[in-house]
Tab-separated table of C-alpha atoms in Angstrom:
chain	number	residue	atom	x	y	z
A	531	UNK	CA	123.714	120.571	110.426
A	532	UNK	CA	120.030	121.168	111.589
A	533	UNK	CA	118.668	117.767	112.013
A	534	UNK	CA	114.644	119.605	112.132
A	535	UNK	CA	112.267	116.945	110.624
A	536	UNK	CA	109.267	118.245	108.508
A	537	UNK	CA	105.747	115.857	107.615
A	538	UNK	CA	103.366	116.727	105.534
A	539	UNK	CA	99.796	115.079	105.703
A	540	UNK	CA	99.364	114.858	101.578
A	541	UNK	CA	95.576	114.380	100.389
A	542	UNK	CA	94.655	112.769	97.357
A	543	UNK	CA	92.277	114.822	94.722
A	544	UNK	CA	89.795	114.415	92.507
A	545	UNK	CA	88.376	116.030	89.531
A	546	UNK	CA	84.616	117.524	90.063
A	547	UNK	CA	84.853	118.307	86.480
A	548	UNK	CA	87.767	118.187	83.745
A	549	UNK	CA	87.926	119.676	80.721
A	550	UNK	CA	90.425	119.124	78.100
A	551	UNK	CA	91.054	121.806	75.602
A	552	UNK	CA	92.846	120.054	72.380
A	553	UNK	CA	95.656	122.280	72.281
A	554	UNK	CA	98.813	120.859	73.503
A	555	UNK	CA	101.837	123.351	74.738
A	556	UNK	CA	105.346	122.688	73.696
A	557	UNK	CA	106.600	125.157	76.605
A	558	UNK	CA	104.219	122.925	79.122
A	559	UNK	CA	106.011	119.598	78.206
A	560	UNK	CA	103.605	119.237	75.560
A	561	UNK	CA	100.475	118.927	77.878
A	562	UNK	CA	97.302	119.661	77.107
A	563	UNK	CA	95.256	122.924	78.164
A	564	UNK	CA	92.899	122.140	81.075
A	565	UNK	CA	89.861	123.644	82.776
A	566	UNK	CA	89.165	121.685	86.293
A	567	UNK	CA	87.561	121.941	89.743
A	568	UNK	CA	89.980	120.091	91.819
A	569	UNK	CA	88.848	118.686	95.284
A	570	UNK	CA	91.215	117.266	98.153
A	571	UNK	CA	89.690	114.553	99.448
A	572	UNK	CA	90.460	112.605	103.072
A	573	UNK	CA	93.010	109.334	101.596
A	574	UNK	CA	96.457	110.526	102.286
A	575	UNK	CA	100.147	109.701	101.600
A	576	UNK	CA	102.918	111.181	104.358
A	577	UNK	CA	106.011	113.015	103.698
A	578	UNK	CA	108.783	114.441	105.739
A	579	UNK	CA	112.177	116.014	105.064
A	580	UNK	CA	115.755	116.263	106.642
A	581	UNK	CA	118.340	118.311	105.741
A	582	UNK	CA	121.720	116.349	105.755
A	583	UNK	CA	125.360	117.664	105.640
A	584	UNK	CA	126.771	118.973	102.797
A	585	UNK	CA	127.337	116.894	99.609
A	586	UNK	CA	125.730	114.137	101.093
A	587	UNK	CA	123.051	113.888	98.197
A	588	UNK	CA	119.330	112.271	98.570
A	589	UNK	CA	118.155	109.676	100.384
A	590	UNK	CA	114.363	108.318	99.647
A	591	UNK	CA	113.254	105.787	102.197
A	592	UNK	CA	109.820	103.973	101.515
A	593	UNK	CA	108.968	102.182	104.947
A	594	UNK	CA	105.627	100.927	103.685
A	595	UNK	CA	107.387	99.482	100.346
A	596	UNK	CA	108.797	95.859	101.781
A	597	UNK	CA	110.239	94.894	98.126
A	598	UNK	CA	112.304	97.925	97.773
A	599	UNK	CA	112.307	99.960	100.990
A	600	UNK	CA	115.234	102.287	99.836
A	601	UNK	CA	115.811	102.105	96.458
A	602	UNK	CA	119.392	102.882	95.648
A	603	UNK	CA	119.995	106.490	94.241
A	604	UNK	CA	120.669	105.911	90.146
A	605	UNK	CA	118.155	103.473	90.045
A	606	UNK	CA	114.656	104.088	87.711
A	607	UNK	CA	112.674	103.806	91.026
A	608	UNK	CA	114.783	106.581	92.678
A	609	UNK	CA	115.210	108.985	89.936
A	610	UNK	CA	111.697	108.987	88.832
A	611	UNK	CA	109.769	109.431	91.447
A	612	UNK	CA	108.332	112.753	91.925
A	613	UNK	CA	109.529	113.674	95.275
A	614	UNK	CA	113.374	113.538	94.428
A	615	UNK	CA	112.487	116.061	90.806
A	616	UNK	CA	110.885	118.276	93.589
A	617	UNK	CA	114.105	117.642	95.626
A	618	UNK	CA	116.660	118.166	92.509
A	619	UNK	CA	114.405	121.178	91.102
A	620	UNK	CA	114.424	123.040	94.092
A	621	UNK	CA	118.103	122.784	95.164
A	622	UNK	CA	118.750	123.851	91.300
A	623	UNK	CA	116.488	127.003	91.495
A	624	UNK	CA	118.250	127.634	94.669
A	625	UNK	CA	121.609	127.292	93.556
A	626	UNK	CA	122.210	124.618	96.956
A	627	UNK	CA	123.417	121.119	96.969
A	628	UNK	CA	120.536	118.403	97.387
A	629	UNK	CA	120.902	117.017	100.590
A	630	UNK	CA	117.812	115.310	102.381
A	631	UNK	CA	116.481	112.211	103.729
A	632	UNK	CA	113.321	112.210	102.202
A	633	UNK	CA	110.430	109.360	104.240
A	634	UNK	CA	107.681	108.942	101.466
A	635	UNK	CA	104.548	106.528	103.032
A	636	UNK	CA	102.454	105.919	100.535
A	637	UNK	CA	98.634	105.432	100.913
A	638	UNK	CA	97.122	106.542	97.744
A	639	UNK	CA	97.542	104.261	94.708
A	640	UNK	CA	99.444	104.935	92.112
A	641	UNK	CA	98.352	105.764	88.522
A	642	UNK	CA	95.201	106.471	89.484
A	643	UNK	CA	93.686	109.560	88.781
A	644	UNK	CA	93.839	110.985	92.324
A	645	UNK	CA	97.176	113.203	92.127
A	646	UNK	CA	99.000	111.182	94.907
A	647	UNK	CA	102.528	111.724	93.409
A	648	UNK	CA	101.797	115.263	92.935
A	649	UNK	CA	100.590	115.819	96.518
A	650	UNK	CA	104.016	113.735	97.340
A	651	UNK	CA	106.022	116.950	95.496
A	652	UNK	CA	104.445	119.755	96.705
A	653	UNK	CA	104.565	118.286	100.437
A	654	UNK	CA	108.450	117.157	99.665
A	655	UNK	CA	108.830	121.407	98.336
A	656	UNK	CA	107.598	122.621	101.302
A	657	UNK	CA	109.062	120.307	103.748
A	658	UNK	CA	112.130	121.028	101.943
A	659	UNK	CA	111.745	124.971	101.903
A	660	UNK	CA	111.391	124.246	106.018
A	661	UNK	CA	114.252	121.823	106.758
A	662	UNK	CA	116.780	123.438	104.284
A	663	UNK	CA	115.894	127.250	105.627
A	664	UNK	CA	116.803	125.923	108.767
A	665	UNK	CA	119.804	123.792	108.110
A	666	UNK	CA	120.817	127.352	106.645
A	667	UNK	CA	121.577	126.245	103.142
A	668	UNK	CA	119.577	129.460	101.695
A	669	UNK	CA	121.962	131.505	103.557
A	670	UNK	CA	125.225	130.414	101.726
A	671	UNK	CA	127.019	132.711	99.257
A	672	UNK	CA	124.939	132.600	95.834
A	673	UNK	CA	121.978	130.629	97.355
A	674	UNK	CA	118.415	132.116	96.446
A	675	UNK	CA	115.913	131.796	99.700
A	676	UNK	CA	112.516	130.356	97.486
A	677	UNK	CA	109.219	132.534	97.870
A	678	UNK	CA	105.876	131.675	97.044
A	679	UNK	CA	105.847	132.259	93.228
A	680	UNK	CA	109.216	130.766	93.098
A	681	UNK	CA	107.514	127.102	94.652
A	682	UNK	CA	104.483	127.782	92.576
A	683	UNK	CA	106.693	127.730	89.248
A	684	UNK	CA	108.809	124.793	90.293
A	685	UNK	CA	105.316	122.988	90.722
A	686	UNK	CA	104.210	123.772	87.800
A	687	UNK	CA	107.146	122.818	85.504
A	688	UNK	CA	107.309	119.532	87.650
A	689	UNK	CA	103.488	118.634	86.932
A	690	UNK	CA	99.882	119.880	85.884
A	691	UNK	CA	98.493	119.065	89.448
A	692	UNK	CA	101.280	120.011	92.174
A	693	UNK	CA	100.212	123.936	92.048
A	694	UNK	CA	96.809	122.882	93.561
A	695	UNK	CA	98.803	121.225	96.183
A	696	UNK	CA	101.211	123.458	96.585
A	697	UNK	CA	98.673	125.972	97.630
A	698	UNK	CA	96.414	123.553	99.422
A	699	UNK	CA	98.272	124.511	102.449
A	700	UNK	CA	96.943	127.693	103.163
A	701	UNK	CA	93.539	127.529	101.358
A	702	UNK	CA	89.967	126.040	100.788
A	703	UNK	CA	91.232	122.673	98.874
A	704	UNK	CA	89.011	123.596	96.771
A	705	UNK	CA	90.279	125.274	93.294
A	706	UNK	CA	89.431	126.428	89.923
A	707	UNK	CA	92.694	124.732	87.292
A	708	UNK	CA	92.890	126.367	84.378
A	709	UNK	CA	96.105	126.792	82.065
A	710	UNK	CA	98.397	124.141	81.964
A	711	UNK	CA	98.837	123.757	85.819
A	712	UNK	CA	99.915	127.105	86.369
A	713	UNK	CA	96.967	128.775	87.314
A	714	UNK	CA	95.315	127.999	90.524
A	715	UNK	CA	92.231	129.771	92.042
A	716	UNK	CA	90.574	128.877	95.387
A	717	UNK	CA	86.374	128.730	96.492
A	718	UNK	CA	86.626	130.591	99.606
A	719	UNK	CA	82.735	129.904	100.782
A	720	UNK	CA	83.448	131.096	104.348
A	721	UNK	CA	85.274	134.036	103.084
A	722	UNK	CA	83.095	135.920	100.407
A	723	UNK	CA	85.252	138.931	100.723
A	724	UNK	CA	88.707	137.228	100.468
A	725	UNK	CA	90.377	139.053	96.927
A	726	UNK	CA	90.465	136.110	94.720
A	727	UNK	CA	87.649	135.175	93.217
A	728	UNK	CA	85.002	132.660	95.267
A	729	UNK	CA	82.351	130.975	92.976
A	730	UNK	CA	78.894	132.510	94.329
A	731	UNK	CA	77.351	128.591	93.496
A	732	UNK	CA	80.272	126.877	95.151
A	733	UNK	CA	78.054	124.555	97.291
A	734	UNK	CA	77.667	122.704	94.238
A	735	UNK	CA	81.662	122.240	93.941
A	736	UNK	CA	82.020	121.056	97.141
A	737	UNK	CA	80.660	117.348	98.345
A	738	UNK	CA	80.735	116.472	101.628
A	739	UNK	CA	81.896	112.592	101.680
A	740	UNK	CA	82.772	110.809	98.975
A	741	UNK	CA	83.476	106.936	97.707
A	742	UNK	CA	86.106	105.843	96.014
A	743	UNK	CA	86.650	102.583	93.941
A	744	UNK	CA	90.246	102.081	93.040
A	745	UNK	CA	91.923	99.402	91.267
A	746	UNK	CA	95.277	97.185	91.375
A	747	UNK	CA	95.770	98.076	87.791
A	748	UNK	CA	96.374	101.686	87.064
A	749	UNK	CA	96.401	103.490	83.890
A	750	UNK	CA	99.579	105.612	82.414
A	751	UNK	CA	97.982	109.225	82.070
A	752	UNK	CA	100.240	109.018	78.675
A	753	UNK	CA	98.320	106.507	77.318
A	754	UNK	CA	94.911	107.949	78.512
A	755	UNK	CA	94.981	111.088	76.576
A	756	UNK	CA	96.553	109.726	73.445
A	757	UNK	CA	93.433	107.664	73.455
A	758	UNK	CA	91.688	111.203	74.627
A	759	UNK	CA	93.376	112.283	70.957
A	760	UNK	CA	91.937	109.328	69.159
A	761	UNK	CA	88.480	108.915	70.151
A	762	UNK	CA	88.292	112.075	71.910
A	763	UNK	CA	85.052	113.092	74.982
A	764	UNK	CA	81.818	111.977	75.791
A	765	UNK	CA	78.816	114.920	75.521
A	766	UNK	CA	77.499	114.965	79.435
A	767	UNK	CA	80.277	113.596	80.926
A	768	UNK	CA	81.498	115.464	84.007
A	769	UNK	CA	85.395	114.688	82.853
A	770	UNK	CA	86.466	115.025	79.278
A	771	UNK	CA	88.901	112.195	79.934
A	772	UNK	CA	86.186	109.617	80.937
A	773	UNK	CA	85.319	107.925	77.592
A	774	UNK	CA	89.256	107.332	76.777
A	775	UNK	CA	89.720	106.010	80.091
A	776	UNK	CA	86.729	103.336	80.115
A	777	UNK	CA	88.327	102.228	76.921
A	778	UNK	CA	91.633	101.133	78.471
A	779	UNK	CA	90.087	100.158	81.556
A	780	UNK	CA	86.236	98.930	80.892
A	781	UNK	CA	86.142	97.768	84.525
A	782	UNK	CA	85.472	100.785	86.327
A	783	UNK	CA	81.854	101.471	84.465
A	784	UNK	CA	80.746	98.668	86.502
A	785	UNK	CA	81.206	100.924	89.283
A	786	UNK	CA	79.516	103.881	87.820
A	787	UNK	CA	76.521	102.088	87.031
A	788	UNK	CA	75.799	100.196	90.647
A	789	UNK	CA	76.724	103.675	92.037
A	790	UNK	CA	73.810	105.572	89.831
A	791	UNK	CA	71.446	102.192	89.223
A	792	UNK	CA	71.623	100.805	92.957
A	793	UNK	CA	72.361	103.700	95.445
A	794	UNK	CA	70.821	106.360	92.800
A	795	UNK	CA	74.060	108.526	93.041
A	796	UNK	CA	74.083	110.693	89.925
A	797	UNK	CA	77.030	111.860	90.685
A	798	UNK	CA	79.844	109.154	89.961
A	799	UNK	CA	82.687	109.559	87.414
A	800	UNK	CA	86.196	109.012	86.407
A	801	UNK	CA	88.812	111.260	88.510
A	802	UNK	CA	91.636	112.603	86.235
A	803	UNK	CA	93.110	110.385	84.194
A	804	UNK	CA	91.020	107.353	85.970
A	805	UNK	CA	90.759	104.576	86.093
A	806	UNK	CA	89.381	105.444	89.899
A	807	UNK	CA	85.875	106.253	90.277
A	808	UNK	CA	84.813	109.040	92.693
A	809	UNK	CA	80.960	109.092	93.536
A	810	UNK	CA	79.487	112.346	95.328
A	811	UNK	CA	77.445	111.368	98.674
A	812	UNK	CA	75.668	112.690	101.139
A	813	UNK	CA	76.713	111.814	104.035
A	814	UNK	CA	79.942	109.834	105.342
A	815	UNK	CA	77.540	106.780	106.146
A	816	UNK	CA	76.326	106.889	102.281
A	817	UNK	CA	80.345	106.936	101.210
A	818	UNK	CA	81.029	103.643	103.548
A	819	UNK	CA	78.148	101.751	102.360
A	820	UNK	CA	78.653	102.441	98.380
A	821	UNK	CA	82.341	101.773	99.016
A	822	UNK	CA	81.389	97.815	101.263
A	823	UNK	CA	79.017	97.421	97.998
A	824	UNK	CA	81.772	97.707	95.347
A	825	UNK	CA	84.175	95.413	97.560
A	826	UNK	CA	81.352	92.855	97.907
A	827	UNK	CA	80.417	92.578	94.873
A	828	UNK	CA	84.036	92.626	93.906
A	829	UNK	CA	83.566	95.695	91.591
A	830	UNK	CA	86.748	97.325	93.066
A	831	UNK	CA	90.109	96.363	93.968
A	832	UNK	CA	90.020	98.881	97.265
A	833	UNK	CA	87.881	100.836	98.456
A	834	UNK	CA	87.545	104.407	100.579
A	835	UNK	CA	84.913	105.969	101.947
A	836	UNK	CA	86.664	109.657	102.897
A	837	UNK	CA	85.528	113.342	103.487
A	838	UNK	CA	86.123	116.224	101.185
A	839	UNK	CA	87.077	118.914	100.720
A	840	UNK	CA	90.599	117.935	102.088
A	841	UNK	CA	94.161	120.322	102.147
A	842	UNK	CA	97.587	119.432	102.660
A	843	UNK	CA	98.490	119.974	106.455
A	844	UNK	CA	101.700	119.776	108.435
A	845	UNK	CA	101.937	117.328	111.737
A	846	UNK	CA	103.725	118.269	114.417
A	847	UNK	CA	107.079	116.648	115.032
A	848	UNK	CA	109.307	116.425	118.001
A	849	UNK	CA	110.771	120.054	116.879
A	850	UNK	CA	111.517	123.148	118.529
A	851	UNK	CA	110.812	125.683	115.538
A	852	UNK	CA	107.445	123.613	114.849
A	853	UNK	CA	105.158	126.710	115.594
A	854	UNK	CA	107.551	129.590	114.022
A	855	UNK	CA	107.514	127.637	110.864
A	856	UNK	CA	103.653	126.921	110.772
């Protein structure tokens, strides 16, 4: 058994603008329609993949989690988190046997609005495509080798934001959502000619540094758009999701407003499903000193000061087939 390892640098996103179309999809997993300008930005989570020998099943290990560092497979901690589905969807598309040790260091809070579990499965589907190709599980009898569309649908099925991801690798991480995570197109500003389409005002899609306030206490993206369904958007708001998600979690408009009212940044919102705030700066030195002001004035539980836009990337391990793979 090839004993390759594969990490994946995963970025967090957030939402330059969200809208949320009413119509929910039964196909989808009843999700909602969406229209969104996604945006890697610089906080990242760290995944890497190992095939193991036949039958051996998954392994998740969590080095940066002291209460439960390896939860036991079976367990609601194991079987829900989004990196073993990516594991157990691509071994079924593939008709192979799920058997990895999957590392998962998380960075990126969870539940809050910045896509770190989804950047967790697409870097766990394409560490996976890499250390199962060469462990040579695609090449037993009845065993499909995954392409790109093939990865693309899994992400999609598996969640609304893993697609932009997914396809982080190779592009702008910047990208145009639209559908119901399916459909994915990329700002290419340093490649007007590339064939997919580039937005000819993308400079205004893509900040250079941005702050983050984040927050112990996350919100369940269930529970923000039934309240989206109840009380529904704010007119002017750059995210359609904002309103709902100031209503679970009134803390982060204190952010907002010392973000527009103190630094005069007219650019700070909800990302996704909140409750983080994302403010658009100028400059990396504007990010760090909005993000010391919210942890002074104890406006945030954490804070980040990062650069954007931001793609998934793969780090070089101690591996012999590191630059035919990448």
């Amino acid at each position: 058994m090839s004993r390759f390892t594969f990490m994946y640098r995963c970025p967090a996103k957030i939402n330059l603008e969200l809208r949320v179309r009413k119509r929910r999809h039964p196909e989808w997993g009843n999700r909602h329609e969406l229209d969104t300008i996604y945006c890697g930005v610089g906080l990242h989570d760290y995944v890497s993949a190992e095939a193991r020998d036949e039958g051996t099943g998954l392994v998740l290990a969590l080095p940066n989690n002291k209460e439960n560092p390896r939860p036991a497979p079976g367990s609601p901690e194991f079987e829900s988190n989004l990196v073993i589905r990516a594991a157990r969807a691509l071994a079924e598309a593939c008709h192979v046997s799920p058997d990895a040790m999957i590392r998962l260091e998380k960075n990126i809070p969870i539940a809050a609005g910045l896509g770190g579990g989804s950047s967790d499965a697409a870097g766990t589907l394409i560490a996976l495509f890499h250390a199962w190709g060469e462990a040579g599980k695609f090449d037993a009898p009845g065993a499909i080798v995954p392409g790109g569309d093939m990865l693309m649908s899994i992400a999609a099925n598996l969640g609304a934001d893993i697609p932009f991801f997914l396809g982080s690798i190779d592009e702008s991480g910047l990208a145009h959502g639209t559908g119901y995570g399916e459909k994915v197109e990329y700002y290419h500003p340093a490649r007007p000619t590339w064939p997919r389409p580039a937005d000819p005002e993308w400079e205004k899609w893509a900040p250079k540094a941005v702050a983050l306030a984040m927050y112990d206490d996350g919100l369940s993206t269930a529970d923000v758009y039934r309240r989206f369904d109840e009380i529904g958007s704010t007119p002017g708001n750059r995210n359609d999701l904002q309103r709902a998600a100031l209503d679970l979690h009134p803390r982060s408009a204190d952010a907002i407003r010392s973000a527009q009212s103190d630094f005069g940044i007219t650019s700070a919102f909800i990302s996704g499903s909140g409750p983080t705030v994302a403010a658009l700066c100028s400059s990396i030195g504007e990010a760090w000193q909005l993000a010391e002001y919210w942890s002074r004035y104890h406006m945030a539980d954490r804070t980040a000061s990062v650069t954007a836009p931001d793609t998934m990337w793969p780090l070089p391990l101690e591996n012999p087939n590191f630059e035919r793979n990448y």
